[in-house]
JSON list of C-alpha atoms in Angstrom, two decimals:
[
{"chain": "A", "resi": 237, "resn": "UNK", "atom": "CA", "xyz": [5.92, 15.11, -8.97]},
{"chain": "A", "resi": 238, "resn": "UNK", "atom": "CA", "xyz": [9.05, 14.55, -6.96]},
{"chain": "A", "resi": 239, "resn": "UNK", "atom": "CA", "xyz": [9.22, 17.81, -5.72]},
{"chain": "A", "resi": 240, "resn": "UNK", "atom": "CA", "xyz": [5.04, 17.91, -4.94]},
{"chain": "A", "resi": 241, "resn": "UNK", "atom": "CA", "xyz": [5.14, 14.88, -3.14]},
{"chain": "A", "resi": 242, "resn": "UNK", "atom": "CA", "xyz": [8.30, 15.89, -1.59]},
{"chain": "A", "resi": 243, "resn": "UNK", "atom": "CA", "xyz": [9.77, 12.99, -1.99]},
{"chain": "A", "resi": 244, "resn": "UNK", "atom": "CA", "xyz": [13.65, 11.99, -1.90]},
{"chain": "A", "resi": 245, "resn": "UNK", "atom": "CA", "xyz": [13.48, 9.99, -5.05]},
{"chain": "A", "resi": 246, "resn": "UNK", "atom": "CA", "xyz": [11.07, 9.05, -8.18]},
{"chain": "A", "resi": 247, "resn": "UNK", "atom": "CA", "xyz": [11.12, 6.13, -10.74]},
{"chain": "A", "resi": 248, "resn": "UNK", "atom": "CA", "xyz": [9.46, 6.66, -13.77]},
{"chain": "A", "resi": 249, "resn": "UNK", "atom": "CA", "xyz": [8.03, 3.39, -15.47]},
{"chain": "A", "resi": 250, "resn": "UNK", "atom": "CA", "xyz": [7.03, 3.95, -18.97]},
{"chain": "A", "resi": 251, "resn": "UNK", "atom": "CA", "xyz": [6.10, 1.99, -22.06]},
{"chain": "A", "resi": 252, "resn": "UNK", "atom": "CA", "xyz": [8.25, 3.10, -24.74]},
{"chain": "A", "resi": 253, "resn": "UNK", "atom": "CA", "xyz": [12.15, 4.15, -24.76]},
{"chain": "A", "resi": 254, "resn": "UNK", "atom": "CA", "xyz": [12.68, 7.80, -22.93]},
{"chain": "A", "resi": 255, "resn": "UNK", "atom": "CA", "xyz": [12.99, 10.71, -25.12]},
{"chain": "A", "resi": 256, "resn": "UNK", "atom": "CA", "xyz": [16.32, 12.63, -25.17]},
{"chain": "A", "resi": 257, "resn": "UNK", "atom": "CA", "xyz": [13.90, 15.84, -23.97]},
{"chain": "A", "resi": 258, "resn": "UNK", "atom": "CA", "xyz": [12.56, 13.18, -20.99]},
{"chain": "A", "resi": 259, "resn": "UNK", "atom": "CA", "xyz": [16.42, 11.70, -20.22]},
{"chain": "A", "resi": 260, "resn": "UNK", "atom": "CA", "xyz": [17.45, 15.66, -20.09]},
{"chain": "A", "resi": 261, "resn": "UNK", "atom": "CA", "xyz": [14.76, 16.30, -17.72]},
{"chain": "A", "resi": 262, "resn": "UNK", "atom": "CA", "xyz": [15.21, 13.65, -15.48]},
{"chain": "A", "resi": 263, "resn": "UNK", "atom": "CA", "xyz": [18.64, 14.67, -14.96]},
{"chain": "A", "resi": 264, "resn": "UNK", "atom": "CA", "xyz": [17.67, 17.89, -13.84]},
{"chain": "A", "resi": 265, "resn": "UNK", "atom": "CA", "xyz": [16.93, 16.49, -10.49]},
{"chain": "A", "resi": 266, "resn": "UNK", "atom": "CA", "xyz": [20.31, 15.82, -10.03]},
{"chain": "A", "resi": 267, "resn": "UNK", "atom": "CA", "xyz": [21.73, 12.96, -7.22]},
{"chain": "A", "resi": 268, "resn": "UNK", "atom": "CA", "xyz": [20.07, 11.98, -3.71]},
{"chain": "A", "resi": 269, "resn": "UNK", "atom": "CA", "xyz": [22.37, 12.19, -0.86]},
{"chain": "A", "resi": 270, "resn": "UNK", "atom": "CA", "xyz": [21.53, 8.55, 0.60]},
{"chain": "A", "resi": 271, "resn": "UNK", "atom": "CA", "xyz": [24.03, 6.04, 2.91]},
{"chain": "A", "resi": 272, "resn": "UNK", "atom": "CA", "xyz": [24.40, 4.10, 0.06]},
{"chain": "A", "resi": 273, "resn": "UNK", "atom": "CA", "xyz": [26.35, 7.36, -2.21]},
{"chain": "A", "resi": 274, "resn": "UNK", "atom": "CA", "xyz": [24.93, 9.12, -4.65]},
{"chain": "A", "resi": 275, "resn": "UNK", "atom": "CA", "xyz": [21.84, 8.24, -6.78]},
{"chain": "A", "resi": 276, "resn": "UNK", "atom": "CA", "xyz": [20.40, 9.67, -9.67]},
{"chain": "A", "resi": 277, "resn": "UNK", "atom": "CA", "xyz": [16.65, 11.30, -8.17]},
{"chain": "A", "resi": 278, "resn": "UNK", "atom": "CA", "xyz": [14.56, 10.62, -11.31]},
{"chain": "A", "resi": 279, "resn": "UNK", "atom": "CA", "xyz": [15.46, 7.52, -13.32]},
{"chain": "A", "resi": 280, "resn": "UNK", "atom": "CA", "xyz": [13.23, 6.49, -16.20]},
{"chain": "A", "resi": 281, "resn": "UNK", "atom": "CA", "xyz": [13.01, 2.47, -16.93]},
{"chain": "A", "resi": 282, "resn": "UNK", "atom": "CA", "xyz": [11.06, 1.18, -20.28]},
{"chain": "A", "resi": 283, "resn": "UNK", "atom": "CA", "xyz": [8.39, -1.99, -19.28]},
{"chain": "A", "resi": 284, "resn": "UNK", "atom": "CA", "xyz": [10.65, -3.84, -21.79]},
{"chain": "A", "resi": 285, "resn": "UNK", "atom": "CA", "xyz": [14.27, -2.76, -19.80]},
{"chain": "A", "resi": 286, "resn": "UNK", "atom": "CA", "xyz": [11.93, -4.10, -16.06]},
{"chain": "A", "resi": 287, "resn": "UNK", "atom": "CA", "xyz": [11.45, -7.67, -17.94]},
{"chain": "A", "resi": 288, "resn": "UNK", "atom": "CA", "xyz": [14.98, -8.05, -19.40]},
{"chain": "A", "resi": 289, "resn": "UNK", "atom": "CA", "xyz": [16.18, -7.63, -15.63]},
{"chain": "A", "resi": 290, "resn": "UNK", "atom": "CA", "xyz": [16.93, -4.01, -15.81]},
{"chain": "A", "resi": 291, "resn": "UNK", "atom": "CA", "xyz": [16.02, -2.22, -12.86]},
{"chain": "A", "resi": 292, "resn": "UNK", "atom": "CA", "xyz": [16.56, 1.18, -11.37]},
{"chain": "A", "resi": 293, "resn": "UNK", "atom": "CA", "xyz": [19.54, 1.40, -8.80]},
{"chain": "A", "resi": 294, "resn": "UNK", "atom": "CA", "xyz": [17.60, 1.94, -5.58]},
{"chain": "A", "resi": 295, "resn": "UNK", "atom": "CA", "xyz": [19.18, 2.46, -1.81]},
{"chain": "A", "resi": 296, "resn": "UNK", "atom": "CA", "xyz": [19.38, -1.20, -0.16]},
{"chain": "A", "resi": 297, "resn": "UNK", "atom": "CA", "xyz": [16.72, -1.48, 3.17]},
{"chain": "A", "resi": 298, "resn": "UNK", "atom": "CA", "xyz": [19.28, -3.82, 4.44]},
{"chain": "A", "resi": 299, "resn": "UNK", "atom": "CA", "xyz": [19.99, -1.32, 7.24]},
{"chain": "A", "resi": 300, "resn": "UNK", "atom": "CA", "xyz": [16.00, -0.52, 8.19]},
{"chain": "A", "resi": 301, "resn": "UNK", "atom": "CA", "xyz": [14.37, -1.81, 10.73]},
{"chain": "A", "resi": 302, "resn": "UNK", "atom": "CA", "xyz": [11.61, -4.18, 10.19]},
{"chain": "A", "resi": 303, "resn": "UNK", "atom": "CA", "xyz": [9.87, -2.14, 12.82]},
{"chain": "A", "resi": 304, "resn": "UNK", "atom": "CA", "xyz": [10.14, 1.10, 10.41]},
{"chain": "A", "resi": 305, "resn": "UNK", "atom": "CA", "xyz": [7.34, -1.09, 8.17]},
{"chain": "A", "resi": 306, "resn": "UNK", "atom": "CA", "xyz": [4.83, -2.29, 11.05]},
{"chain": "A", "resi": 307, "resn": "UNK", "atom": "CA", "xyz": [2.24, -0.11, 11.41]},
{"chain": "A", "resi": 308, "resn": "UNK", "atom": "CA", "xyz": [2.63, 2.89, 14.68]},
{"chain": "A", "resi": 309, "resn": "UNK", "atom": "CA", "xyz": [1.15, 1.36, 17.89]},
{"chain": "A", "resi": 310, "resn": "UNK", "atom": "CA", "xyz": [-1.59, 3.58, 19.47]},
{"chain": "A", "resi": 311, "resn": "UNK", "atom": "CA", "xyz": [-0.12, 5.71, 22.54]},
{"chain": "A", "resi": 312, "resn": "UNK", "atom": "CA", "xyz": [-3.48, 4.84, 24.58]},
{"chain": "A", "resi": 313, "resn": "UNK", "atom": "CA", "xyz": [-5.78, 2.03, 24.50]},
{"chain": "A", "resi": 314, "resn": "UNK", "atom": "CA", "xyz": [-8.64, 3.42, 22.38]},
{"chain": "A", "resi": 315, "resn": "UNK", "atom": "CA", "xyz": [-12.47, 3.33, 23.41]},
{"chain": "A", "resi": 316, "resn": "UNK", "atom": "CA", "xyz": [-14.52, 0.60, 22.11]},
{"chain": "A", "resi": 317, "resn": "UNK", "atom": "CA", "xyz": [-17.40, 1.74, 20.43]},
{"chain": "A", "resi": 318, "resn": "UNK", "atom": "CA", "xyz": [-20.55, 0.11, 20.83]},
{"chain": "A", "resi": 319, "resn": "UNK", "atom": "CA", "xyz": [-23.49, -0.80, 18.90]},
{"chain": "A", "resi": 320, "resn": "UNK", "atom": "CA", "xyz": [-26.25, 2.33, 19.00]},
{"chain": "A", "resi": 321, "resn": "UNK", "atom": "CA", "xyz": [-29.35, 0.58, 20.40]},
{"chain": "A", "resi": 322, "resn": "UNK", "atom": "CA", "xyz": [-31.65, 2.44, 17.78]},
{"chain": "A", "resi": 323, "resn": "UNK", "atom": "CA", "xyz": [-29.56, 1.88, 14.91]},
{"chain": "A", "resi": 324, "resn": "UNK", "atom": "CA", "xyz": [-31.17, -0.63, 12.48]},
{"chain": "A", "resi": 325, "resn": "UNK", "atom": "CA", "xyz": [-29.55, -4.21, 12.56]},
{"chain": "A", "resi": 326, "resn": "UNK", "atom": "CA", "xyz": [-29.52, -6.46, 9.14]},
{"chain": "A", "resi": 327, "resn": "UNK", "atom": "CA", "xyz": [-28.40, -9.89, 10.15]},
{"chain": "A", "resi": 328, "resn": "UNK", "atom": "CA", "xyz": [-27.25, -11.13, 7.17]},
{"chain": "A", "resi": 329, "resn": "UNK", "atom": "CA", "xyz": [-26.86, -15.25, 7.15]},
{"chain": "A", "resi": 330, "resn": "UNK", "atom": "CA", "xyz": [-25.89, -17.93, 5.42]},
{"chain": "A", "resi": 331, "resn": "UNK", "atom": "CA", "xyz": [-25.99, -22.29, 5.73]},
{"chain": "A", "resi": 332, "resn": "UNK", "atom": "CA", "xyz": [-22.61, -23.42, 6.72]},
{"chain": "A", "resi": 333, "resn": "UNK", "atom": "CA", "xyz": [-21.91, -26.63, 5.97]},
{"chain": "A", "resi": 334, "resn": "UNK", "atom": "CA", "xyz": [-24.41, -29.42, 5.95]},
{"chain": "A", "resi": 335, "resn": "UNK", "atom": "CA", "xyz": [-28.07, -28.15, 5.70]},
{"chain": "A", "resi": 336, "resn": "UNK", "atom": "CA", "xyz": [-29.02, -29.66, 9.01]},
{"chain": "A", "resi": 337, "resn": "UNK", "atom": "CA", "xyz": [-26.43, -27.53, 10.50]},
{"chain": "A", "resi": 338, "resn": "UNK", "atom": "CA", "xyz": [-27.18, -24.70, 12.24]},
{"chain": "A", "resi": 339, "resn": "UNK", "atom": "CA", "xyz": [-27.14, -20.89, 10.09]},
{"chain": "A", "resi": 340, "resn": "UNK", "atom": "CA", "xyz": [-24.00, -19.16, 10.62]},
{"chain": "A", "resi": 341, "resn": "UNK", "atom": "CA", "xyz": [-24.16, -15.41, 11.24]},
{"chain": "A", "resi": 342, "resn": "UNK", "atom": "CA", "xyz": [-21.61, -12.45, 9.78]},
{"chain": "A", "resi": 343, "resn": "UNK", "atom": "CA", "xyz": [-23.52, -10.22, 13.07]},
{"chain": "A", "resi": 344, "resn": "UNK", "atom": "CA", "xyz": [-23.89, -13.17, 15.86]},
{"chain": "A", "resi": 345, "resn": "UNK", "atom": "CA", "xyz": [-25.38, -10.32, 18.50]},
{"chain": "A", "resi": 346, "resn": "UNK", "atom": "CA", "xyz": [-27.78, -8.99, 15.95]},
{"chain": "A", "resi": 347, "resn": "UNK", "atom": "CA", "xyz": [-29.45, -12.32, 16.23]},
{"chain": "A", "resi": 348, "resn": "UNK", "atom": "CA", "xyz": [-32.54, -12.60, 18.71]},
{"chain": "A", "resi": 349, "resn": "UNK", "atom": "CA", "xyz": [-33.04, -16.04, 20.38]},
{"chain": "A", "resi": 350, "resn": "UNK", "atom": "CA", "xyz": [-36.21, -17.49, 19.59]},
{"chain": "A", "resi": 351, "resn": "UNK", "atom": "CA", "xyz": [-38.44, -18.44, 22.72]}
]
């Protein structure tokens, strides 16, 4: 999976102890290179290990940027689509409120003033 994904680490999260078979193959991925030294690339923790306080030794984010997380600006103001004319409205609605209030709408343009 590690290697499919291509992915610089894995954690695999299971419900009973690892196998010696599963602890030999997770040590065939050997050690990611990270700025933190080196840490084992596939580390197997048990559910029961994660609630004793056990947890796999990840890389710190300390150093990342918050920016790194927020999702990528768009290079160019995108076009704003509009509503097709012939496409067929539903105006769904609902009371808000007090019943002598007026109906709220989820689609306020679908709604045709009545004369």
């Amino acid at each position: 999976m590690i290697d499919r994904e291509r992915a610089d680490m894995g954690l695999f999260l299971c419900l009973n102890d690892a196998t010696r078979d599963m602890n030999a193959e997770a040590a065939t991925f050997g050690f990611a290179e990270t700025a933190h030294g080196h840490l084992p690339r596939l580390q197997i923790v048990t559910i029961a290990d994660w609630f004793k306080g056990r947890r796999p030794v990840l890389p710190s984010l300390g150093h990342v940027s918050r920016d790194y997380f927020e999702p990528a600006k768009p290079s160019k103001p995108s076009k704003v689509k509009r509503a097709d004319p012939n496409a067929p409205e539903f105006t769904f609605t609902f009371p808000g409120g007090k019943l002598d209030e007026a109906v709220i709408h989820f689609n306020p343009s679908a709604v045709r003033e009545r004369a």
